[in-house]
Amino acid sequence: LANAIYSKHEIKNSITYGFNFINRNIININIRWNNKDISIYNTHLEYFNNKSPILENKNIKLYPTDYQYEALSKLLETDKTNNIILCGDFNINLFKMGTGARYNNWNNKVKYLQKEFMNSSKMMFPTNFSQNEQTDFILINKSSMIKPKFSNIVETNISDHYLVLSDFYLLNKN
């Protein structure tokens, strides 16, 4: 799936979290920037639901794609770094519900991310041109001292997605 994080700042530590029920992962690195600890996550989440739910009872059916959002939310909740950048291909629009099977249980999938994170861009633009919608995001946690300075997309034909670009600055709170 080729997700990676490159940094011009020294990487203090890194870890890859693999899902045992789908072939996807989440990469996390920590850096120090302007004397502040920054935690960066990158992921490429699955959007195909296995036809068989992992958990089923009379009230709810949960599929592997539902669990990946639950696992991501729990991972982010445990991160004690106040400055978090979360980026990747989420294979759904996190801020605008679309149609189709990918959007089953959409409210539950995005609830934590919408509550705790904001899009680094104020604009919504299609990044996944094969689906003609935005599925690629760079998010920052709402309590972060990281603030977006500039965001844009770079149109290229090397993928079925456009490059999402954001530049940040740090507030000088002590």
C-alpha positions as a LaTeX table, in Angstrom:
\begin{tabular}{lrrr}
\hline
Residue & $x$ (\AA) & $y$ (\AA) & $z$ (\AA) \\
\hline
Leu1 & 0.00 & 0.00 & 0.00 \\
Ala2 & 3.11 & 2.14 & 0.05 \\
Asn3 & 2.28 & 4.54 & 2.84 \\
Ala4 & 5.34 & 6.18 & 4.33 \\
Ile5 & 6.43 & 9.26 & 6.25 \\
Tyr6 & 9.49 & 11.26 & 5.28 \\
Ser7 & 10.76 & 14.00 & 7.56 \\
Lys8 & 13.45 & 16.64 & 7.34 \\
His9 & 13.35 & 16.64 & 11.16 \\
Glu10 & 14.98 & 13.80 & 13.06 \\
Ile11 & 12.55 & 10.96 & 13.69 \\
Lys12 & 12.65 & 10.21 & 17.42 \\
Asn13 & 10.78 & 6.91 & 17.11 \\
Ser14 & 8.50 & 5.12 & 14.72 \\
Ile15 & 6.03 & 2.28 & 14.83 \\
Thr16 & 3.75 & 0.56 & 12.34 \\
Tyr17 & 0.42 & $-0.77$ & 13.54 \\
Gly18 & $-0.90$ & $-3.55$ & 11.30 \\
Phe19 & $-4.52$ & $-4.60$ & 11.24 \\
Asn20 & $-4.88$ & $-8.36$ & 11.67 \\
Phe21 & $-8.22$ & $-8.48$ & 9.84 \\
Ile22 & $-7.39$ & $-6.49$ & 6.67 \\
Asn23 & $-4.24$ & $-5.73$ & 4.72 \\
Arg24 & $-3.84$ & $-2.12$ & 5.92 \\
Asn25 & $-1.77$ & $-0.29$ & 8.52 \\
Ile26 & $-1.11$ & 2.94 & 10.38 \\
Ile27 & 2.39 & 4.42 & 10.60 \\
Asn28 & 3.34 & 6.73 & 13.48 \\
Ile29 & 6.48 & 8.81 & 13.97 \\
Asn30 & 7.44 & 11.39 & 16.56 \\
Ile31 & 9.59 & 14.42 & 15.85 \\
Arg32 & 10.63 & 17.52 & 17.74 \\
Trp33 & 9.94 & 20.82 & 15.95 \\
Asn34 & 10.62 & 24.23 & 17.50 \\
Asn35 & 11.01 & 22.56 & 20.90 \\
Lys36 & 7.58 & 20.90 & 20.63 \\
Asp37 & 6.81 & 17.20 & 20.35 \\
Ile38 & 4.83 & 16.35 & 17.22 \\
Ser39 & 3.18 & 13.00 & 16.55 \\
Ile40 & 2.47 & 12.21 & 12.88 \\
Tyr41 & 0.26 & 9.39 & 11.64 \\
Asn42 & $-0.18$ & 8.19 & 8.08 \\
Thr43 & $-2.65$ & 5.57 & 6.90 \\
His44 & $-4.40$ & 4.14 & 3.90 \\
Leu45 & $-7.68$ & 2.66 & 5.07 \\
Glu46 & $-9.72$ & $-0.04$ & 3.38 \\
Tyr47 & $-13.09$ & 0.70 & 1.86 \\
Phe48 & $-14.27$ & $-2.74$ & 0.73 \\
Asn49 & $-16.38$ & $-4.47$ & 3.35 \\
Asn50 & $-15.89$ & $-8.18$ & 3.63 \\
Lys51 & $-19.29$ & $-9.72$ & 2.97 \\
Ser52 & $-19.17$ & $-11.40$ & 6.40 \\
Pro53 & $-19.46$ & $-9.14$ & 9.43 \\
Ile54 & $-16.88$ & $-9.61$ & 12.18 \\
Leu55 & $-19.50$ & $-8.94$ & 14.84 \\
Glu56 & $-23.21$ & $-9.39$ & 14.40 \\
Asn57 & $-26.16$ & $-9.30$ & 16.74 \\
Lys58 & $-29.80$ & $-8.36$ & 16.31 \\
Asn59 & $-29.06$ & $-4.62$ & 16.56 \\
Ile60 & $-25.82$ & $-4.11$ & 14.68 \\
Lys61 & $-23.48$ & $-5.58$ & 12.10 \\
Leu62 & $-19.84$ & $-4.48$ & 12.21 \\
Tyr63 & $-17.55$ & $-5.09$ & 9.25 \\
Pro64 & $-13.74$ & $-4.90$ & 9.06 \\
Thr65 & $-13.92$ & $-1.35$ & 7.69 \\
Asp66 & $-15.88$ & $-0.24$ & 10.76 \\
Tyr67 & $-13.24$ & $-1.69$ & 13.06 \\
Gln68 & $-10.39$ & 0.11 & 11.33 \\
Tyr69 & $-11.93$ & 3.47 & 12.27 \\
Glu70 & $-12.56$ & 2.27 & 15.81 \\
Ala71 & $-8.94$ & 1.08 & 16.09 \\
Leu72 & $-7.62$ & 4.37 & 14.65 \\
Ser73 & $-9.72$ & 6.38 & 17.11 \\
Lys74 & $-8.52$ & 4.32 & 20.09 \\
Leu75 & $-4.91$ & 4.67 & 18.96 \\
Leu76 & $-5.23$ & 8.45 & 18.66 \\
Glu77 & $-6.99$ & 8.68 & 22.04 \\
Thr78 & $-3.98$ & 7.05 & 23.72 \\
Asp79 & $-1.47$ & 9.46 & 22.16 \\
Lys80 & $-0.45$ & 11.89 & 24.91 \\
Thr81 & 1.24 & 14.25 & 22.45 \\
Asn82 & $-0.84$ & 17.40 & 22.23 \\
Asn83 & 0.28 & 18.11 & 18.66 \\
Ile84 & $-0.97$ & 15.44 & 16.26 \\
Ile85 & $-1.00$ & 15.41 & 12.46 \\
Leu86 & $-3.09$ & 12.66 & 10.88 \\
Cys87 & $-2.93$ & 12.16 & 7.15 \\
Gly88 & $-3.73$ & 9.61 & 4.53 \\
Asp89 & $-6.27$ & 8.10 & 2.20 \\
Phe90 & $-9.38$ & 7.37 & 4.25 \\
Asn91 & $-11.30$ & 6.11 & 1.21 \\
Ile92 & $-14.34$ & 8.10 & 2.36 \\
Asn93 & $-14.96$ & 11.79 & 2.80 \\
Leu94 & $-14.61$ & 12.41 & 6.54 \\
Phe95 & $-16.69$ & 15.61 & 6.51 \\
Lys96 & $-19.38$ & 15.01 & 3.89 \\
Met97 & $-21.32$ & 11.78 & 3.69 \\
Gly98 & $-21.35$ & 10.21 & 0.25 \\
Thr99 & $-23.27$ & 7.31 & $-1.21$ \\
Gly100 & $-22.52$ & 3.64 & $-1.62$ \\
Ala101 & $-21.35$ & 0.80 & 0.59 \\
Arg102 & $-18.21$ & 2.71 & 1.66 \\
Tyr103 & $-20.48$ & 5.06 & 3.61 \\
Asn104 & $-22.25$ & 2.36 & 5.65 \\
Asn105 & $-22.01$ & 3.35 & 9.34 \\
Trp106 & $-20.42$ & 6.65 & 8.23 \\
Asn107 & $-21.54$ & 8.59 & 11.34 \\
Asn108 & $-19.91$ & 6.04 & 13.65 \\
Lys109 & $-16.74$ & 5.86 & 11.55 \\
Val110 & $-16.08$ & 9.60 & 11.52 \\
Lys111 & $-17.57$ & 10.64 & 14.88 \\
Tyr112 & $-14.27$ & 10.72 & 16.79 \\
Leu113 & $-12.27$ & 12.28 & 13.95 \\
Gln114 & $-14.83$ & 15.06 & 13.43 \\
Lys115 & $-14.97$ & 15.76 & 17.17 \\
Glu116 & $-11.22$ & 15.85 & 17.79 \\
Phe117 & $-9.62$ & 16.85 & 14.45 \\
Met118 & $-9.96$ & 19.53 & 11.82 \\
Asn119 & $-9.04$ & 19.54 & 8.17 \\
Ser120 & $-5.87$ & 21.51 & 7.49 \\
Ser121 & $-7.62$ & 22.97 & 4.44 \\
Lys122 & $-10.71$ & 25.13 & 4.57 \\
Met123 & $-11.54$ & 24.07 & 1.01 \\
Met124 & $-13.11$ & 20.80 & $-0.04$ \\
Phe125 & $-11.76$ & 19.52 & $-3.33$ \\
Pro126 & $-11.71$ & 16.14 & $-5.06$ \\
Thr127 & $-8.44$ & 14.37 & $-4.37$ \\
Asn128 & $-9.52$ & 10.95 & $-5.55$ \\
Phe129 & $-10.35$ & 11.60 & $-9.17$ \\
Ser130 & $-11.49$ & 8.03 & $-9.88$ \\
Gln131 & $-14.29$ & 8.61 & $-7.36$ \\
Asn132 & $-14.47$ & 12.40 & $-7.86$ \\
Glu133 & $-14.50$ & 13.16 & $-4.15$ \\
Gln134 & $-12.14$ & 14.10 & $-1.37$ \\
Thr135 & $-10.86$ & 11.02 & 0.45 \\
Asp136 & $-7.32$ & 12.23 & 1.22 \\
Phe137 & $-6.83$ & 14.52 & 4.19 \\
Ile138 & $-4.22$ & 16.13 & 6.39 \\
Leu139 & $-5.84$ & 16.66 & 9.79 \\
Ile140 & $-4.61$ & 18.28 & 12.98 \\
Asn141 & $-6.07$ & 17.79 & 16.43 \\
Lys142 & $-8.18$ & 20.73 & 17.52 \\
Ser143 & $-6.23$ & 21.29 & 20.75 \\
Ser144 & $-2.91$ & 21.37 & 18.89 \\
Met145 & $-0.51$ & 24.30 & 18.78 \\
Ile146 & 0.00 & 23.36 & 15.11 \\
Lys147 & $-1.96$ & 25.63 & 12.79 \\
Pro148 & $-2.30$ & 25.47 & 9.01 \\
Lys149 & $-0.51$ & 28.16 & 7.05 \\
Phe150 & $-1.12$ & 26.91 & 3.53 \\
Ser151 & $-2.96$ & 23.98 & 1.92 \\
Asn152 & $-3.35$ & 22.93 & $-1.68$ \\
Ile153 & $-3.53$ & 19.96 & $-4.00$ \\
Val154 & $-1.01$ & 19.12 & $-6.68$ \\
Glu155 & $-2.53$ & 17.62 & $-9.79$ \\
Thr156 & $-0.53$ & 14.73 & $-11.19$ \\
Asn157 & $-1.20$ & 11.69 & $-13.30$ \\
Ile158 & 1.06 & 9.26 & $-11.41$ \\
Ser159 & $-1.85$ & 8.02 & $-9.30$ \\
Asp160 & $-5.62$ & 8.01 & $-9.14$ \\
His161 & $-5.23$ & 10.55 & $-6.31$ \\
Tyr162 & $-3.88$ & 14.05 & $-6.23$ \\
Leu163 & $-1.17$ & 15.06 & $-3.78$ \\
Val164 & $-2.45$ & 16.89 & $-0.70$ \\
Leu165 & $-0.04$ & 19.50 & 0.64 \\
Ser166 & $-0.12$ & 21.51 & 3.87 \\
Asp167 & 2.38 & 23.79 & 5.56 \\
Phe168 & 2.09 & 24.57 & 9.27 \\
Tyr169 & 3.29 & 26.97 & 11.91 \\
Leu170 & 3.37 & 26.59 & 15.71 \\
Leu171 & 1.70 & 28.95 & 18.11 \\
Asn172 & 4.13 & 30.34 & 20.66 \\
Lys173 & 2.26 & 29.32 & 23.80 \\
Asn174 & 4.27 & 28.35 & 26.83 \\
\hline
\end{tabular}
